[in-house]
mmCIF file of C-alpha atoms and ligand atoms in Angstrom:
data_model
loop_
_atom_site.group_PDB
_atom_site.id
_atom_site.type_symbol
_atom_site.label_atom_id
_atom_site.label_comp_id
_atom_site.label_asym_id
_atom_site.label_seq_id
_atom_site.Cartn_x
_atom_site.Cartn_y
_atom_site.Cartn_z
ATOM 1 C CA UNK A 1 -3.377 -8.601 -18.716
ATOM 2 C CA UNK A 2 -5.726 -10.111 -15.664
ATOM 3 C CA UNK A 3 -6.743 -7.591 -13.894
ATOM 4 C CA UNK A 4 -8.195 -9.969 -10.790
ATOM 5 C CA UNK A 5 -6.198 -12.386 -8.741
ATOM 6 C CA UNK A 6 -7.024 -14.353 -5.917
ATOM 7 C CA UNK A 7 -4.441 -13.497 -3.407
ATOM 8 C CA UNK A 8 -5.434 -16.552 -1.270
ATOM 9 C CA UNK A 9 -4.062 -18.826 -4.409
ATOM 10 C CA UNK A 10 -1.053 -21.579 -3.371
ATOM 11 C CA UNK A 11 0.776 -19.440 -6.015
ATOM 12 C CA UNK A 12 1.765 -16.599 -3.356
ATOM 13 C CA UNK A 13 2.240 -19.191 -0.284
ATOM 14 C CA UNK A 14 6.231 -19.203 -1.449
ATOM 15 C CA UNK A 15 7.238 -15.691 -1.323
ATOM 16 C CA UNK A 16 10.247 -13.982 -2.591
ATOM 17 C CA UNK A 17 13.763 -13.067 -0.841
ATOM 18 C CA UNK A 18 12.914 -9.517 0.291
ATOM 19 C CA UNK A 19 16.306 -7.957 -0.039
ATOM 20 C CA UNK A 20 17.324 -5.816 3.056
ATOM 21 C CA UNK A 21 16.701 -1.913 2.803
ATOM 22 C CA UNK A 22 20.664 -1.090 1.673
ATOM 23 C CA UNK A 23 20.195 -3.546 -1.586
ATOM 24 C CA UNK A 24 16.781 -1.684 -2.281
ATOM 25 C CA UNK A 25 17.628 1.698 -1.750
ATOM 26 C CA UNK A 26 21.100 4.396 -2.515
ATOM 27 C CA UNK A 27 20.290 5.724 1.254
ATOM 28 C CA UNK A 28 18.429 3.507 3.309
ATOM 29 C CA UNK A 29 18.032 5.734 6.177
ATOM 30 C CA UNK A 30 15.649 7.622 4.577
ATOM 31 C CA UNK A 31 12.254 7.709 5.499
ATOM 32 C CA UNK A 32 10.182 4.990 4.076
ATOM 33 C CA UNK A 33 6.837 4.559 2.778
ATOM 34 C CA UNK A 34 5.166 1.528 1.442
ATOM 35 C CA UNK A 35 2.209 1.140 -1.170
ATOM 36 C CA UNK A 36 0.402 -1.718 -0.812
ATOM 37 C CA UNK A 37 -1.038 -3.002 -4.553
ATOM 38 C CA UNK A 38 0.862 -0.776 -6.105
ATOM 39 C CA UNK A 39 -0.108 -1.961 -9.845
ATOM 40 C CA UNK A 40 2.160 -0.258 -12.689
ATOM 41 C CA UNK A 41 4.020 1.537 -9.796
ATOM 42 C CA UNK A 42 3.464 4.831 -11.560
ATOM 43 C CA UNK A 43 1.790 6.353 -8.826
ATOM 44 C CA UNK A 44 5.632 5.708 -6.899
ATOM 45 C CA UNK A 45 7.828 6.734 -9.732
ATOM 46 C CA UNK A 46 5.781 10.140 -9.704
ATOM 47 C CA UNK A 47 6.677 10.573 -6.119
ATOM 48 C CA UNK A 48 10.137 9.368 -5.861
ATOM 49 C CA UNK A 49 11.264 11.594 -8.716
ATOM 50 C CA UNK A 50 9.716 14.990 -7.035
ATOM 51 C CA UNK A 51 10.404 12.976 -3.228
ATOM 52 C CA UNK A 52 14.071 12.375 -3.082
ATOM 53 C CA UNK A 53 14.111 12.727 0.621
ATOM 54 C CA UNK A 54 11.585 9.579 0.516
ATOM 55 C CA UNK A 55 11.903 5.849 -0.153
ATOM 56 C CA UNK A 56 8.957 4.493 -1.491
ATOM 57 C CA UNK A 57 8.576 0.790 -1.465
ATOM 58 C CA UNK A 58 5.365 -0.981 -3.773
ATOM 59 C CA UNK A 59 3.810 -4.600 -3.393
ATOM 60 C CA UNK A 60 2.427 -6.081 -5.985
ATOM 61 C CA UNK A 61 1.237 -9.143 -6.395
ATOM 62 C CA UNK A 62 0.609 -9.066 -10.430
ATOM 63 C CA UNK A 63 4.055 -10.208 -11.726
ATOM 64 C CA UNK A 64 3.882 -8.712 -14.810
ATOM 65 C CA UNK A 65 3.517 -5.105 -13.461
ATOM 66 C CA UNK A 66 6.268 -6.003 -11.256
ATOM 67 C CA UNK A 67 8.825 -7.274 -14.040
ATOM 68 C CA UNK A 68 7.726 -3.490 -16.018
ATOM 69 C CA UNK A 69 8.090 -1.569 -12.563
ATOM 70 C CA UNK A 70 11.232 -2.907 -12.150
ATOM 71 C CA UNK A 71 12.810 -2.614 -15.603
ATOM 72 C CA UNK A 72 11.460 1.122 -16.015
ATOM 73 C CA UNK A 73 13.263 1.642 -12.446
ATOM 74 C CA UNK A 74 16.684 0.704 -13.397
ATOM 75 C CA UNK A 75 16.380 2.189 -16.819
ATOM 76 C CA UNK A 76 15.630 5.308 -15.232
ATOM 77 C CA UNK A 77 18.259 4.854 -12.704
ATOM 78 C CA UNK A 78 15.917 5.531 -9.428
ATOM 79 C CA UNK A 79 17.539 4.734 -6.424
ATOM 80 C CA UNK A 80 14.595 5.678 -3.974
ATOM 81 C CA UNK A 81 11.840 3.291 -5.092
ATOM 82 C CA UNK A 82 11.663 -0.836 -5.528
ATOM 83 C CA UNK A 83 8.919 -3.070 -6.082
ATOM 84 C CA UNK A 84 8.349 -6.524 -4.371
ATOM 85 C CA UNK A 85 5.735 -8.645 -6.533
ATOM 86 C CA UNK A 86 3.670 -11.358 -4.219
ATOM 87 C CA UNK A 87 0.704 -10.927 -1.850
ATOM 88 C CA UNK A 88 1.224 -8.393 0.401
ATOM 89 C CA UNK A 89 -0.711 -10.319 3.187
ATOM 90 C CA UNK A 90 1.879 -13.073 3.187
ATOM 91 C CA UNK A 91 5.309 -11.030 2.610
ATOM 92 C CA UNK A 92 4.461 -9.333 5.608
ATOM 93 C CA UNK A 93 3.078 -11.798 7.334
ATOM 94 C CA UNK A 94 6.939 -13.758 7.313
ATOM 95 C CA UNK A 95 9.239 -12.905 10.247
ATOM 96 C CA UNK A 96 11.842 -12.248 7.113
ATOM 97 C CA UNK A 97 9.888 -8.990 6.535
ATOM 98 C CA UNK A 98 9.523 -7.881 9.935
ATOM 99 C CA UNK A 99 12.826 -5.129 9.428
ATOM 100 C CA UNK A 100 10.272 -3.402 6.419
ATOM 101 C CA UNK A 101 7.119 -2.606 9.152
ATOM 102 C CA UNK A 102 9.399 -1.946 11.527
ATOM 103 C CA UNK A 103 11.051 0.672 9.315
ATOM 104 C CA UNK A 104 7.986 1.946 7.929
ATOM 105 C CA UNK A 105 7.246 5.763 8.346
ATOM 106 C CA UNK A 106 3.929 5.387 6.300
ATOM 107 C CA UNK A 107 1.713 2.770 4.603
ATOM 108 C CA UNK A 108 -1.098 3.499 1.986
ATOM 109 C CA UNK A 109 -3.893 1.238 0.653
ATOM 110 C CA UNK A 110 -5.322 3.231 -2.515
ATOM 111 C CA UNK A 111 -7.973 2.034 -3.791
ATOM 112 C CA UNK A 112 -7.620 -1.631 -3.268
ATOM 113 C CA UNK A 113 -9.721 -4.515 -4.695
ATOM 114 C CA UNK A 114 -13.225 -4.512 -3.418
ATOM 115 C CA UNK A 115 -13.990 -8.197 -4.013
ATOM 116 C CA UNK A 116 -17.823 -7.121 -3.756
ATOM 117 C CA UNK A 117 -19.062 -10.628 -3.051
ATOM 118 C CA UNK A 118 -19.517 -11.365 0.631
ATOM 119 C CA UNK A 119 -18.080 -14.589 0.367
ATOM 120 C CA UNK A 120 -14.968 -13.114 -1.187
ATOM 121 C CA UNK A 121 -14.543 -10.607 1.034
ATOM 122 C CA UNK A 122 -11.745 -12.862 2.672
ATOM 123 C CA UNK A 123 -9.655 -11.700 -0.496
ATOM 124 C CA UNK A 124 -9.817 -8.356 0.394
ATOM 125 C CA UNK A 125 -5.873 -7.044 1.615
ATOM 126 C CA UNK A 126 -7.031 -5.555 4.655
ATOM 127 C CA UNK A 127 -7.815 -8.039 6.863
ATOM 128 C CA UNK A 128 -8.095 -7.986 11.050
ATOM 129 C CA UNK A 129 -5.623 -10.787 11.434
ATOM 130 C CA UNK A 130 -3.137 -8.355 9.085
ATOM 131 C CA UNK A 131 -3.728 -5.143 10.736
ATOM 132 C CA UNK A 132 -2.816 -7.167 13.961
ATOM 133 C CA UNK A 133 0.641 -8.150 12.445
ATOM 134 C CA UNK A 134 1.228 -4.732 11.046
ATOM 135 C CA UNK A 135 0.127 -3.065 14.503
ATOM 136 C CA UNK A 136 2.740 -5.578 16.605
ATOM 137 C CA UNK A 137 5.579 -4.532 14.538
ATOM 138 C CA UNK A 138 4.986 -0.816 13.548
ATOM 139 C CA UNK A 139 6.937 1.947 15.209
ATOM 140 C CA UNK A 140 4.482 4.478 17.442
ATOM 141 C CA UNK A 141 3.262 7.048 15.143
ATOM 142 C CA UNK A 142 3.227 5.610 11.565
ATOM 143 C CA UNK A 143 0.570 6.138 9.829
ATOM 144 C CA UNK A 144 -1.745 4.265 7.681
ATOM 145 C CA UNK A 145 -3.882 6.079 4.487
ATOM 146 C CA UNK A 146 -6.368 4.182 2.910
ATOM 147 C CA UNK A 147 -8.581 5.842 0.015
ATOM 148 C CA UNK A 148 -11.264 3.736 -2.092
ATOM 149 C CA UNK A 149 -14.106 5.158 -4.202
ATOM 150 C CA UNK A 150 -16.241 1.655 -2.771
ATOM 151 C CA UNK A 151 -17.818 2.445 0.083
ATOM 152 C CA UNK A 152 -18.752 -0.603 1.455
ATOM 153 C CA UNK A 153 -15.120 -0.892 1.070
ATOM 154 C CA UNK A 154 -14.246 1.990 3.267
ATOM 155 C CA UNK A 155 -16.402 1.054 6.089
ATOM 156 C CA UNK A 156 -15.041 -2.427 6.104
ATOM 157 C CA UNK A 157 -11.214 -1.476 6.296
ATOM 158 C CA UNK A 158 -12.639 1.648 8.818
ATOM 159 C CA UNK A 159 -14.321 -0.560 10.766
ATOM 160 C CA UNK A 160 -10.990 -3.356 10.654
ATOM 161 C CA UNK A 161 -8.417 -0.424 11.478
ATOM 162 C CA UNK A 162 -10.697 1.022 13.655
ATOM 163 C CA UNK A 163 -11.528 -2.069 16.186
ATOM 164 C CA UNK A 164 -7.474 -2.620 16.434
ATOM 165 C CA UNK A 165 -6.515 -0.516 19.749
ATOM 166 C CA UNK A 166 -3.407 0.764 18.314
ATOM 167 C CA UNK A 167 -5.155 2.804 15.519
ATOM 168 C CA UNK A 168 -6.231 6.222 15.968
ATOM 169 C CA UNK A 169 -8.107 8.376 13.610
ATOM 170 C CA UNK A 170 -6.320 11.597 12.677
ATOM 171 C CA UNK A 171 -8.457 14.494 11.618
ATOM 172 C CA UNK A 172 -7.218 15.346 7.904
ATOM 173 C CA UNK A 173 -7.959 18.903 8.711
ATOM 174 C CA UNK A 174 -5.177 18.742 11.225
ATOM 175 C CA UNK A 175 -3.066 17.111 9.198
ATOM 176 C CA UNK A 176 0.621 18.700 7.791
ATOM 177 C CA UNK A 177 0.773 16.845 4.240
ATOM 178 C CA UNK A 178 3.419 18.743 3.530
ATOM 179 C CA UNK A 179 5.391 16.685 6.404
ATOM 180 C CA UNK A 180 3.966 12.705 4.481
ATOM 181 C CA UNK A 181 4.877 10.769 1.901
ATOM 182 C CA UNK A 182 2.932 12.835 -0.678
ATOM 183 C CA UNK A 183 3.394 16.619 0.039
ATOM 184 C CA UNK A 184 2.003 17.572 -3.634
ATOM 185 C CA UNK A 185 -0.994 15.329 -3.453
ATOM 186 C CA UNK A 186 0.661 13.098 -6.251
ATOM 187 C CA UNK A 187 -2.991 10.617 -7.655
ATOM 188 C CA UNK A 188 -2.807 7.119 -8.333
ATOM 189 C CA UNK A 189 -4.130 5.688 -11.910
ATOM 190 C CA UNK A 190 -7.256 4.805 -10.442
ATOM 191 C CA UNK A 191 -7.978 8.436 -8.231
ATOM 192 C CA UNK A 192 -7.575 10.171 -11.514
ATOM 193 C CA UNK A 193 -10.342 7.388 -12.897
ATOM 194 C CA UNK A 194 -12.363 8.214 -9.839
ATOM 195 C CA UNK A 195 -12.154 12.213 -10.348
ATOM 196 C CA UNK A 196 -12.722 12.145 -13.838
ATOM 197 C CA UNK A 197 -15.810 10.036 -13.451
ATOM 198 C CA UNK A 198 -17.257 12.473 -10.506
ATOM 199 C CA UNK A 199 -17.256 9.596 -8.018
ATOM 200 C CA UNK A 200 -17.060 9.675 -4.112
ATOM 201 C CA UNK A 201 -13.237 9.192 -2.662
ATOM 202 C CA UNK A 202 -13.437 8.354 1.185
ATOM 203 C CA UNK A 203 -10.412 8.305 2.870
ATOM 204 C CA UNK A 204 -9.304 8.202 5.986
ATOM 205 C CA UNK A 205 -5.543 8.386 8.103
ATOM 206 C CA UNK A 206 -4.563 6.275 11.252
ATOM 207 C CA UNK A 207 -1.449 6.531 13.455
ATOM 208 C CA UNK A 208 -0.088 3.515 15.029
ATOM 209 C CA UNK A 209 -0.293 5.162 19.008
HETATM 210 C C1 SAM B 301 -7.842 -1.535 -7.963
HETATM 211 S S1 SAM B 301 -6.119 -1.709 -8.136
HETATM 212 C C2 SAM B 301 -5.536 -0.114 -7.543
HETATM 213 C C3 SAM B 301 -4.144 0.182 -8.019
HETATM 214 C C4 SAM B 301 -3.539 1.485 -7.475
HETATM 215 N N1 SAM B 301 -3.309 1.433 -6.063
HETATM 216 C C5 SAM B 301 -4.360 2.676 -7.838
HETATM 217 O O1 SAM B 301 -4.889 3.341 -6.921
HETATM 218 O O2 SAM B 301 -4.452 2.991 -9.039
HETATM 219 C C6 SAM B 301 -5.652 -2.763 -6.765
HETATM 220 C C7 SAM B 301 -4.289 -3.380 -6.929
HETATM 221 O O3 SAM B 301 -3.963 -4.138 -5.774
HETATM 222 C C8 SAM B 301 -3.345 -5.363 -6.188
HETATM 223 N N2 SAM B 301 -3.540 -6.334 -5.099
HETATM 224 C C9 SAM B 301 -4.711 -6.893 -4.727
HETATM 225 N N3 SAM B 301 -4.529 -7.696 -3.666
HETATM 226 C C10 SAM B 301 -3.211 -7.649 -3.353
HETATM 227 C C11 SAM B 301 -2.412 -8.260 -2.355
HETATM 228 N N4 SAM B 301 -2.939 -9.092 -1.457
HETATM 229 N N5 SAM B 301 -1.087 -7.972 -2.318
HETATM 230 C C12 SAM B 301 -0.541 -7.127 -3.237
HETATM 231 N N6 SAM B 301 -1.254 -6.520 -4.216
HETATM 232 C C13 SAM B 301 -2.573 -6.769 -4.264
HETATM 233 C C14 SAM B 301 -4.059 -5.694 -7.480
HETATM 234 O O4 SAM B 301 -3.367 -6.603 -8.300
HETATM 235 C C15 SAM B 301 -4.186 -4.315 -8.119
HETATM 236 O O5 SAM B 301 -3.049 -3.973 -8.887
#
């Protein structure tokens, strides 16, 4: 399976119906969190079967993954979790979307592509004119986690989230996990890469003020 696309391709201009939050979820009111390039999704099956108080909500934009995410979901019968293949740039990006950000208690970027070349660095998901949409349309305190093992990486999304006036830091010393999306410090495929290895994780947490 490719394990590289280019997100700014003409095959993600056309984006999929996004169904509203009652067709993707048993309760919709729960509280909502949304992983952007999720891959395999198995990072958000391992929380929303410990999580059931949590809907978890994945973008993908390799279909494949998607098609598997999806059939392993209704196989298993899970009705806090759905995946939405595309790029998650231009899902959110269309006014048809706008009810997800708004509804968003928490967004995560884990380890995303690091598209090392300068001039590729436009692929990269987190991108000003992005954070811009996502900081019009989020509710005040949502937060934002981003983790990469690429430093370069982190300073560029730091730097991105970090010029937008809506985004504060929050100290992760201060912070309740046990309150987020992840209270048992669930890893994605590629943090359990990164710890095996030894690498550096930086990470960081914003809230939309
Ligand atoms: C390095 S992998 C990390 C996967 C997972 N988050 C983890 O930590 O194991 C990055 C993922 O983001 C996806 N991706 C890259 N750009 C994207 C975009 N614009 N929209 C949605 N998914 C994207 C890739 O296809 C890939 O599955």
């Amino acid at each position: 399976m490719r394990q590289h696309v280019n997100p700014l391709s003409s095959n993600f201009i056309q984006t999929e119906r996004i169904p509203s939050l009652s067709e993707m979820f048993g309760d919709s009111k729960l509280n909502l969190h949304l992983d952007i390039g999720c891959a395999s999704g198995e990072f958000l099956f391992d929380l929303a079967l410990v999580n059931t108080s949590w809907n978890y909500l994945g973008i993908e934009i390799r279909e494949k993954l998607v098609n598997n995410a999806r059939l392993k979901m209704l196989e298993r019968e899970i009705k806090n979790l759905y995946f939405v293949f595309g790029n998650a740039n231009n899902i959110l990006n269309n006014v048809q979307s706008e009810f997800i950000i708004k509804n968003l208690k928490s967004i995560s970027f884990n380890f995303p592509d690091p598209w090392f070349k300068k001039r590729h660095h436009k692929r990269r998901v987190v991108q000003p004119e992005f954070i811009n949409i996502l900081s019009n349309s989020l509710q005040k305190g949502t937060l934002i986690f981003i983790k990469t093992d690429v430093k370069d990486l982190f300073d560029y999304m730091d730097c991105t989230l970090s010029s937008n006036f809506y985004f504060k830091t929050i100290d992760k010393k201060n912070f309740n996990f046990s309150e987020s999306f992840n209270p048992n410090n669930v890893k994605t495929n590629r943090e359990k890469y990164v710890i095996f290895n030894q690498l550096d994780i930086f990470e960081k947490i914003y809230i939309k003020i």
